[in-house]
Short mmCIF file of C-alpha atoms and ligand atoms in Angstrom, two decimals:
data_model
loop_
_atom_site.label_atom_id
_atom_site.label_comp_id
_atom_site.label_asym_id
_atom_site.label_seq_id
_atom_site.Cartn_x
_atom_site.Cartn_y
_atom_site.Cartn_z
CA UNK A 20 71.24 149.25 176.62
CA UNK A 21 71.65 151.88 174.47
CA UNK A 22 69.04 150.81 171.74
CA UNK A 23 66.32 150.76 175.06
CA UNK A 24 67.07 154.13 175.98
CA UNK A 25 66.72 156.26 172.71
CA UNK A 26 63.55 155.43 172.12
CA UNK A 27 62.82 155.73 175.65
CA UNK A 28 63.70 159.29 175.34
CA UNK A 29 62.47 159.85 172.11
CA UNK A 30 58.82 159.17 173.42
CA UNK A 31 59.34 161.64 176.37
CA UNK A 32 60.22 164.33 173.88
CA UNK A 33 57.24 163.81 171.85
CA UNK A 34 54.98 163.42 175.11
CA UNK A 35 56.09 166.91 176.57
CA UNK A 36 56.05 168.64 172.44
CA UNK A 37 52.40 167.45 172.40
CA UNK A 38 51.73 168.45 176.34
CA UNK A 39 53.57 171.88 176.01
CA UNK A 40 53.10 173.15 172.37
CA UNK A 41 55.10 176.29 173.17
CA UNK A 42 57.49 175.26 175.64
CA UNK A 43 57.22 174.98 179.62
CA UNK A 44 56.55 178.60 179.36
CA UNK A 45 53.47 178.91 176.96
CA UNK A 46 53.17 181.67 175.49
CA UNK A 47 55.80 183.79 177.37
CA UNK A 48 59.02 184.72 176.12
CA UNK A 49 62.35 182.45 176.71
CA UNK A 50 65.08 184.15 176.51
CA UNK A 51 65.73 182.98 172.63
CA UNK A 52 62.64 183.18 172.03
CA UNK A 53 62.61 187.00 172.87
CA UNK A 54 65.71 187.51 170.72
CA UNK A 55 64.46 186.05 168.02
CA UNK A 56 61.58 188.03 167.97
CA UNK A 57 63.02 191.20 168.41
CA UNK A 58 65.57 190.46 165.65
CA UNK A 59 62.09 189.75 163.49
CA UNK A 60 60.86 192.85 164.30
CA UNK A 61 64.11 194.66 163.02
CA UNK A 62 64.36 192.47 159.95
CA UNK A 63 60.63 193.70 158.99
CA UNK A 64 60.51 197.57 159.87
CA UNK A 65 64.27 198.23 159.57
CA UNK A 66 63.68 201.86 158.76
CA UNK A 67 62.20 202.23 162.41
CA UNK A 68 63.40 199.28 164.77
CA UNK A 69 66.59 198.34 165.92
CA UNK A 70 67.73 196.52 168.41
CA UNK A 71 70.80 197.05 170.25
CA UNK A 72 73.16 194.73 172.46
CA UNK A 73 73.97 197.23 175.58
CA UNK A 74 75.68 194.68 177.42
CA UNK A 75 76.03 190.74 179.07
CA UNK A 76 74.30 189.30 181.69
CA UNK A 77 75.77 188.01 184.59
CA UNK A 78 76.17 184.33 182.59
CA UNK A 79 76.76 186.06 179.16
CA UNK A 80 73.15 186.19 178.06
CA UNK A 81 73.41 189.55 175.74
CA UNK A 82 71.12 192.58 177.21
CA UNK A 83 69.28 194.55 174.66
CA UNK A 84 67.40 197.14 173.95
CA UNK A 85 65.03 197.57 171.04
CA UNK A 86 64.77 201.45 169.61
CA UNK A 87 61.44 202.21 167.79
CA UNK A 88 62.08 205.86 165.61
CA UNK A 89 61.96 207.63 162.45
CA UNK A 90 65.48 207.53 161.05
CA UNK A 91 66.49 204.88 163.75
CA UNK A 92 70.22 204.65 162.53
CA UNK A 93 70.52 208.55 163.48
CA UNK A 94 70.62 209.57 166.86
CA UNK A 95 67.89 212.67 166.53
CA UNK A 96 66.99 215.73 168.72
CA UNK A 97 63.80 213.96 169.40
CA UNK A 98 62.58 213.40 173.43
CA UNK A 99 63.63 209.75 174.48
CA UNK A 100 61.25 207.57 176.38
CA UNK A 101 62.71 204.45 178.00
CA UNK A 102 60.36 201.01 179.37
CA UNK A 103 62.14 198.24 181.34
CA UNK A 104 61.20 195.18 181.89
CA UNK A 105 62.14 191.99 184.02
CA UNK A 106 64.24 193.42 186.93
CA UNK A 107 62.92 190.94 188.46
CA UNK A 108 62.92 186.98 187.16
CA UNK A 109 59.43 185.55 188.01
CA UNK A 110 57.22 188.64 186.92
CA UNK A 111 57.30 187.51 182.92
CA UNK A 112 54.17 189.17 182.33
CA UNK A 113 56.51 192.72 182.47
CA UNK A 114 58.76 191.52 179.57
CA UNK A 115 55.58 191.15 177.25
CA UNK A 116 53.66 194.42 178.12
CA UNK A 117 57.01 196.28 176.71
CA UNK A 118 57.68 194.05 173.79
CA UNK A 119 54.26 194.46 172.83
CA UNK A 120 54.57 198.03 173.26
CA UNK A 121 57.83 198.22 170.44
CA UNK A 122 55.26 195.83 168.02
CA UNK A 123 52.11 197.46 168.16
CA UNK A 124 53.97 200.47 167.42
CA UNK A 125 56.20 199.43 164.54
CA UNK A 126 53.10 197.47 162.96
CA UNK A 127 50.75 200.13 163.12
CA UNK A 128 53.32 202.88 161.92
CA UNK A 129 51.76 202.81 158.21
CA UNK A 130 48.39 202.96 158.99
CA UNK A 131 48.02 205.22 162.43
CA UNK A 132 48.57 209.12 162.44
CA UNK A 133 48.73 208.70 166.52
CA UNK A 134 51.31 205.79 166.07
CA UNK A 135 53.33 207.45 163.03
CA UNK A 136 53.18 210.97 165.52
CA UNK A 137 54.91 208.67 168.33
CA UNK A 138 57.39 206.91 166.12
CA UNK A 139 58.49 210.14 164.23
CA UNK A 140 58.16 212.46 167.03
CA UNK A 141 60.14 210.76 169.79
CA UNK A 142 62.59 207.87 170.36
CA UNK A 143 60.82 204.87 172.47
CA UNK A 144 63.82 202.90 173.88
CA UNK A 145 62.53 199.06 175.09
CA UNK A 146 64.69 196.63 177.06
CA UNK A 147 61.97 194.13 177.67
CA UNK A 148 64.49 191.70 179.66
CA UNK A 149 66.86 193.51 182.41
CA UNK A 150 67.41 189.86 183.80
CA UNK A 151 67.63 187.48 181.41
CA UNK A 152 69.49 185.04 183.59
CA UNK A 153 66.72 185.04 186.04
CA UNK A 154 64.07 184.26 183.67
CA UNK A 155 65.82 181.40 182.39
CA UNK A 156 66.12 180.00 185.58
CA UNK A 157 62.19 180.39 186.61
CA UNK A 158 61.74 178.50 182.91
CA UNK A 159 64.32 175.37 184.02
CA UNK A 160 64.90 175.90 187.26
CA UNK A 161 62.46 177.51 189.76
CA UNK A 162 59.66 179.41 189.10
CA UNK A 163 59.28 181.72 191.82
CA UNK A 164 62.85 182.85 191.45
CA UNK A 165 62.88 186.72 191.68
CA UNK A 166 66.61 187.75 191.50
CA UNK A 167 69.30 187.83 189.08
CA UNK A 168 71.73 184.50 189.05
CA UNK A 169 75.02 186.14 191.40
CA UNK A 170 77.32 183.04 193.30
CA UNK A 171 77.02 185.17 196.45
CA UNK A 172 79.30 182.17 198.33
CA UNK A 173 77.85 180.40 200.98
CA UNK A 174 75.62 178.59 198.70
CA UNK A 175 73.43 181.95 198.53
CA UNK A 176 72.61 183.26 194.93
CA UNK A 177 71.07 186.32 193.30
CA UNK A 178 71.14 190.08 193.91
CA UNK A 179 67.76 192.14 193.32
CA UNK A 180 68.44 194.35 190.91
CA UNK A 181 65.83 196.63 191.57
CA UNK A 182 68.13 197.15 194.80
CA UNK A 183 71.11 197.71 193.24
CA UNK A 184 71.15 201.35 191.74
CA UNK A 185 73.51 203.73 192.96
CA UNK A 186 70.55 206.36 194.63
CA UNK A 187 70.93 205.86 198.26
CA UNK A 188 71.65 202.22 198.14
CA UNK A 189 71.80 200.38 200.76
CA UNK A 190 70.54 203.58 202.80
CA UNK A 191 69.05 201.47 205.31
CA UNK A 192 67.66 197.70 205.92
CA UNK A 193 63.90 198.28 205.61
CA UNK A 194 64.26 198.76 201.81
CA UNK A 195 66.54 196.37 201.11
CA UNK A 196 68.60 193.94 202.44
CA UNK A 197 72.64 193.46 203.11
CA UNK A 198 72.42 189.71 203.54
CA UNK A 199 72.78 187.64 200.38
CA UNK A 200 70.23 185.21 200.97
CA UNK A 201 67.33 187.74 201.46
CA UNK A 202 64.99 188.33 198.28
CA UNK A 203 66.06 191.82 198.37
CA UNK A 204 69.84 191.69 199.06
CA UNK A 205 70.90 194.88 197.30
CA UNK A 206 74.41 193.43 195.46
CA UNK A 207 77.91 194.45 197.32
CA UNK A 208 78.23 197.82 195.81
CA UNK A 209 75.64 199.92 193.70
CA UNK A 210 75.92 198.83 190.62
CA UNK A 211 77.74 195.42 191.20
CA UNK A 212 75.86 193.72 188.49
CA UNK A 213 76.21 193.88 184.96
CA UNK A 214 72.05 193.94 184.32
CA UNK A 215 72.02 197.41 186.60
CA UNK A 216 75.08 198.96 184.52
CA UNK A 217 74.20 197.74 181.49
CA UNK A 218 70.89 200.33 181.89
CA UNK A 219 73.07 203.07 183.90
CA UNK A 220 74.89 203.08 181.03
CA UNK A 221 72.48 203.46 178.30
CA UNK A 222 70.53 205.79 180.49
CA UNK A 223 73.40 208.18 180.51
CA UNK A 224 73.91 207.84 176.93
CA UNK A 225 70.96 208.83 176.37
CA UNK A 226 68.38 212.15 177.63
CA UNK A 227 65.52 210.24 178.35
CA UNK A 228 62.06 212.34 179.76
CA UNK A 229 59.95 209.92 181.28
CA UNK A 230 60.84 205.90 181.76
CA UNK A 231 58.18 203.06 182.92
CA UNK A 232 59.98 199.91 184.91
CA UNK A 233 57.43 197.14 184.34
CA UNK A 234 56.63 194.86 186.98
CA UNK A 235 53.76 192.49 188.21
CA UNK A 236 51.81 191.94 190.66
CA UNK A 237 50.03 195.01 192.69
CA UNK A 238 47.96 196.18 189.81
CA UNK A 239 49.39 200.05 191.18
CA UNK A 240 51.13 203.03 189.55
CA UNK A 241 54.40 204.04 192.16
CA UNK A 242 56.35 206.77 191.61
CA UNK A 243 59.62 208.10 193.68
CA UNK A 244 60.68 208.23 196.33
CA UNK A 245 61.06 205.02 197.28
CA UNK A 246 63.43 205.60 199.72
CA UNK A 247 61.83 207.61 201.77
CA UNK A 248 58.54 208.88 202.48
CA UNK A 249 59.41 212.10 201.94
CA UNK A 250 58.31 213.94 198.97
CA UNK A 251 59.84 214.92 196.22
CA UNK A 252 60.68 218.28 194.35
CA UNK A 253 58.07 217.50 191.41
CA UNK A 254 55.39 215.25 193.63
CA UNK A 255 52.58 217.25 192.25
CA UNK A 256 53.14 216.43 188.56
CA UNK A 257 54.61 213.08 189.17
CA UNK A 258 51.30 212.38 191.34
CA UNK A 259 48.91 213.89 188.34
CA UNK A 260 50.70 212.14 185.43
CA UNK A 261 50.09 208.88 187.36
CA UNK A 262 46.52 209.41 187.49
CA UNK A 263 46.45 210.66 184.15
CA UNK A 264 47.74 206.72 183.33
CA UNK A 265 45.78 205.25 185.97
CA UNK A 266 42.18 206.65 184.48
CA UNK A 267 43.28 205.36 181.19
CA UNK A 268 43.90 202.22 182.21
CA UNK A 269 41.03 201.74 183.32
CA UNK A 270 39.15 203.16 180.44
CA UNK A 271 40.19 199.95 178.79
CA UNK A 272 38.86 197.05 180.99
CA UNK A 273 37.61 198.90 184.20
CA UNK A 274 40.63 197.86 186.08
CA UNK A 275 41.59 200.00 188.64
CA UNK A 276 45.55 201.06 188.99
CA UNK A 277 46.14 202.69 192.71
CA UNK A 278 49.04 205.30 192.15
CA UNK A 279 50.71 207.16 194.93
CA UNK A 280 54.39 207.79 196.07
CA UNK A 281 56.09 204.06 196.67
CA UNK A 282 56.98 204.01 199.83
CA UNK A 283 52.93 204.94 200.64
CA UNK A 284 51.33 202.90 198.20
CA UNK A 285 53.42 199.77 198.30
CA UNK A 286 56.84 199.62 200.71
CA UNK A 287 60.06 201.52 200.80
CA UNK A 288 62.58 200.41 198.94
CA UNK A 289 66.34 201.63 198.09
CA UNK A 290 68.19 201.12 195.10
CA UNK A 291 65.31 200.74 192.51
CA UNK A 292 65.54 202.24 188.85
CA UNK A 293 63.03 204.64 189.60
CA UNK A 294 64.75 206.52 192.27
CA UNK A 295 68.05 206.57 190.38
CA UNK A 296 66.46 208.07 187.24
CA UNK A 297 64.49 210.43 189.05
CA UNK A 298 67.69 211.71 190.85
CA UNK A 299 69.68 211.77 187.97
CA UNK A 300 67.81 213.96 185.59
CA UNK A 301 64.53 214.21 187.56
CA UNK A 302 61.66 212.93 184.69
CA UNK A 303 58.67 211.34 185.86
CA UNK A 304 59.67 207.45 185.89
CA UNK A 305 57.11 205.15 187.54
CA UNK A 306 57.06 201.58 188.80
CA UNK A 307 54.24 200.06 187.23
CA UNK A 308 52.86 196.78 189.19
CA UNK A 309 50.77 195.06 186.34
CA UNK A 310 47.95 193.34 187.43
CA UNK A 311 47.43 189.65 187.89
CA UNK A 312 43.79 189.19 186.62
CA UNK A 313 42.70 186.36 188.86
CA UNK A 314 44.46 187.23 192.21
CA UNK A 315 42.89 183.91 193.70
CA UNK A 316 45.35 182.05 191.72
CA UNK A 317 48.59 183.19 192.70
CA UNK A 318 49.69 186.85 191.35
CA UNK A 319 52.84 185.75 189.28
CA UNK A 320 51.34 183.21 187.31
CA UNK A 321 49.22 185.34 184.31
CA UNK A 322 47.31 182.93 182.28
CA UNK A 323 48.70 183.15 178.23
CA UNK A 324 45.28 184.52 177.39
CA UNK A 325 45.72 187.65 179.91
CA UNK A 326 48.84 189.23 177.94
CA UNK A 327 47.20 190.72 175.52
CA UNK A 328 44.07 192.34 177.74
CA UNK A 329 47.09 193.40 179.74
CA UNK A 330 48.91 195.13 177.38
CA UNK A 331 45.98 196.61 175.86
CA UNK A 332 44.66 198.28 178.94
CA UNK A 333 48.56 199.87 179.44
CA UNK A 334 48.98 200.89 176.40
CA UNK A 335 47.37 203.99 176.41
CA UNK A 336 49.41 204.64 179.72
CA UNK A 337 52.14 204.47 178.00
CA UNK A 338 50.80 206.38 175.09
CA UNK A 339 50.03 209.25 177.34
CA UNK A 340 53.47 209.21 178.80
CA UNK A 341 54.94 209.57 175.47
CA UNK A 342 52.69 212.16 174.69
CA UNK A 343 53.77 214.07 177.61
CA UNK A 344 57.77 213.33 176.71
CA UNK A 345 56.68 215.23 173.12
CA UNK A 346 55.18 217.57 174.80
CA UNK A 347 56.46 218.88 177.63
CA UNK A 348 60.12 217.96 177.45
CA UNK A 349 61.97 219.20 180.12
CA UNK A 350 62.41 217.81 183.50
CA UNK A 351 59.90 218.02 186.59
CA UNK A 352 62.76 216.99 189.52
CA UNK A 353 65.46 217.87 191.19
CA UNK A 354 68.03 216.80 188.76
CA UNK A 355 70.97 215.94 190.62
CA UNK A 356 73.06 215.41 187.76
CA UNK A 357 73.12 217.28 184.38
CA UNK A 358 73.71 213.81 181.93
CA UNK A 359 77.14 215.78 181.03
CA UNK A 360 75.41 219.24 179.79
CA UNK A 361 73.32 217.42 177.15
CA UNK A 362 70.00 217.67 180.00
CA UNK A 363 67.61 219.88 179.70
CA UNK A 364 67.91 221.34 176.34
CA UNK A 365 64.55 223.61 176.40
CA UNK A 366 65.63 225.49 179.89
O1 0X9 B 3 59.97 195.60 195.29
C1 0X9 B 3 60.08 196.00 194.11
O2 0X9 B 3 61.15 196.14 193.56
C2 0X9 B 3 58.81 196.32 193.34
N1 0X9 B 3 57.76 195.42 193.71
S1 0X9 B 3 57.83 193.83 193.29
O3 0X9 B 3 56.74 193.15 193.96
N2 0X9 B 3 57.59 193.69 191.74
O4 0X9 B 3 59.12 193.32 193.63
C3 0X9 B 3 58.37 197.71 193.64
C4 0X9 B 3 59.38 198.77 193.37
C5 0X9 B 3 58.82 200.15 193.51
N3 0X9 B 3 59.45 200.91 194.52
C6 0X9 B 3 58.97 200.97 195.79
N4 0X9 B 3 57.90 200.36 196.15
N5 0X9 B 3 59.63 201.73 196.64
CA1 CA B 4 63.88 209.64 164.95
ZN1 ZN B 5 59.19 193.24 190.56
#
């Protein structure tokens, strides 16, 4: 029996290496695959990348964060710029864009003056993966899975943690959802899950002045509220840094980005990073809903060769927003909290 089978299963292995080269998931990062790559990244700029374990997943996948600076050991008076990916499990084109973002700018640090300004001007903060143990679960399990990997009882599973901040969570049902089977059930507290502290907790560490939460697939720049469709105390500039990102995004491949406030340009939601960050220490941080290409085929599914046109055309986005964190550095909102004094330092 047991000299049929091994061979058996030795064929299989070799049929699926030769029918899926990289894996069930192309070109996309696993999980390991993403720590190994970040850990490359380290090991070949040291003197500017570092990555950092800010805490375990749900299943005890480690969280990190990746810091691209001048100095990185040494925590500088520089302005802080923070991009998130993968809040949500399915959407894996939104761990690349960032991870991209931390190796384009480490590799072109020798050779750029715009790059070398960035690096040694500012401190870009990446955590490409907020929910690792989603992702692995649309690689093995199902693909369309969009929330983290919570035993909710009842045979119900996963919180969204892009409901589960502690700005008016759960402030009503339309933006999110109390029941743990729906898509968007916002967790049993704010901040319930590990993935959502995890980036609380760096965030407060930290004095960050402006913050991108990558997602896919509405090809649209959203900024706070997304409670409510009330405005904010900073609207204007939050509105006009969006279109400053939108037009040069679509400088790049003539893709148009829609911006507006989320709850107009997309849905309301409550509980999402955005709202949170903008509460706490009220810096323009956007949503931004990368596009899928070919909408025809199903928005969550990016084809391998659209990652790097995508991160192309949002990298000067993201340029621009770093810019702005260098230049401007002080906050736009209404700053509910003062990060424990260490907030704005140029008031
Ligand atoms: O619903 C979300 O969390 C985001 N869209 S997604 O399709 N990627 O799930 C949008 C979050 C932005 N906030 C609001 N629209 N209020
Ligand atoms: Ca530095
Ligand atoms: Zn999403």
């Amino acid at each position: 029996m047991k000299a049929k089978i091994a061979p058996l299963i030795l064929l299989t292995l070799l049929l699926s290496a030769a029918a899926y080269p990289q894996g069930i998931n192309g070109a996309y990062h696993s999980y390991l695959e993403l720590e190994a790559d970040m850990f490359a990244l380290q090991h070949r700029y040291p003197d500017i990348v570092k990555v950092f374990d800010i805490g375990d997943s749900l299943e005890k996948r480690n969280l990190y964060a990746m810091k691209i600076s001048d100095n990185v050991l040494v925590e500088e008076d520089e302005p802080e710029v923070l991009f998130l990916g993968c809040h949500h499990a399915r959407e894996w084109i939104s761990v690349e864009v960032p991870f991209l973002m931390g190796k384009y700018l480490a590799e072109n640090y020798a050779a750029d003056p715009a790059v070398r300004r960035f690096v040694d001007q500012s401190e870009i903060w990446i955590v490409p993966l907020v929910n690792p143990d989603g992702l692995e679960y649309t690689i093995h399990g199902y693909r369309l899975w969009r929330k983290n990997r919570r035993d909710n009882g009842g045979g119900d599973y996963g919180v969204d943690l892009n409901r589960n901040y502690g700005y008016k969570w759960g402030v009503d049902n339309l933006g999110s959802s109390a029941n743990p089977a729906s898509e968007v059930y916002r967790g049993s507290a704010p901040f319930s899950e590990p993935e959502t502290r995890a980036v609380r907790d760096l965030y407060l560490k930290k004095n960050f002045q402006a913050l991108v939460s990558f997602h896919s697939y509405s090809q649209v720049i959203l900024y706070p509220w997304g409670y409510t469709k009330q405005p904010p105390d900073g609207a204007a500039t939050l509105k006009e840094i969006a279109a400053e990102m939108s037009a040069r995004i679509q400088a790049v491949n003539g893709r148009l980005y829609e911006y507006g406030q989320s709850g107009d340009a997309l849905y309301l939601t409550n509980g999402d990073v955005t709202d949170w960050a903008f509460a706490m220490s009220g810096i323009p941080a956007y949503t931004i809903e990368l596009t899928p290409i070919d909408w025809a085929s199903g928005g969550f599914f990016n084809r391998q060769e659209d990652i790097d046109p995508i991160f192309e055309e949002n990298l000067p986005a993201m340029a621009y927003l770093i810019d702005r964190a260098i230049r401007d550095y002080r906050p736009i909102g209404p700053a509910a909290y003062d990060l424990k004094k260490r907030l704005f330092k140029r008031d």
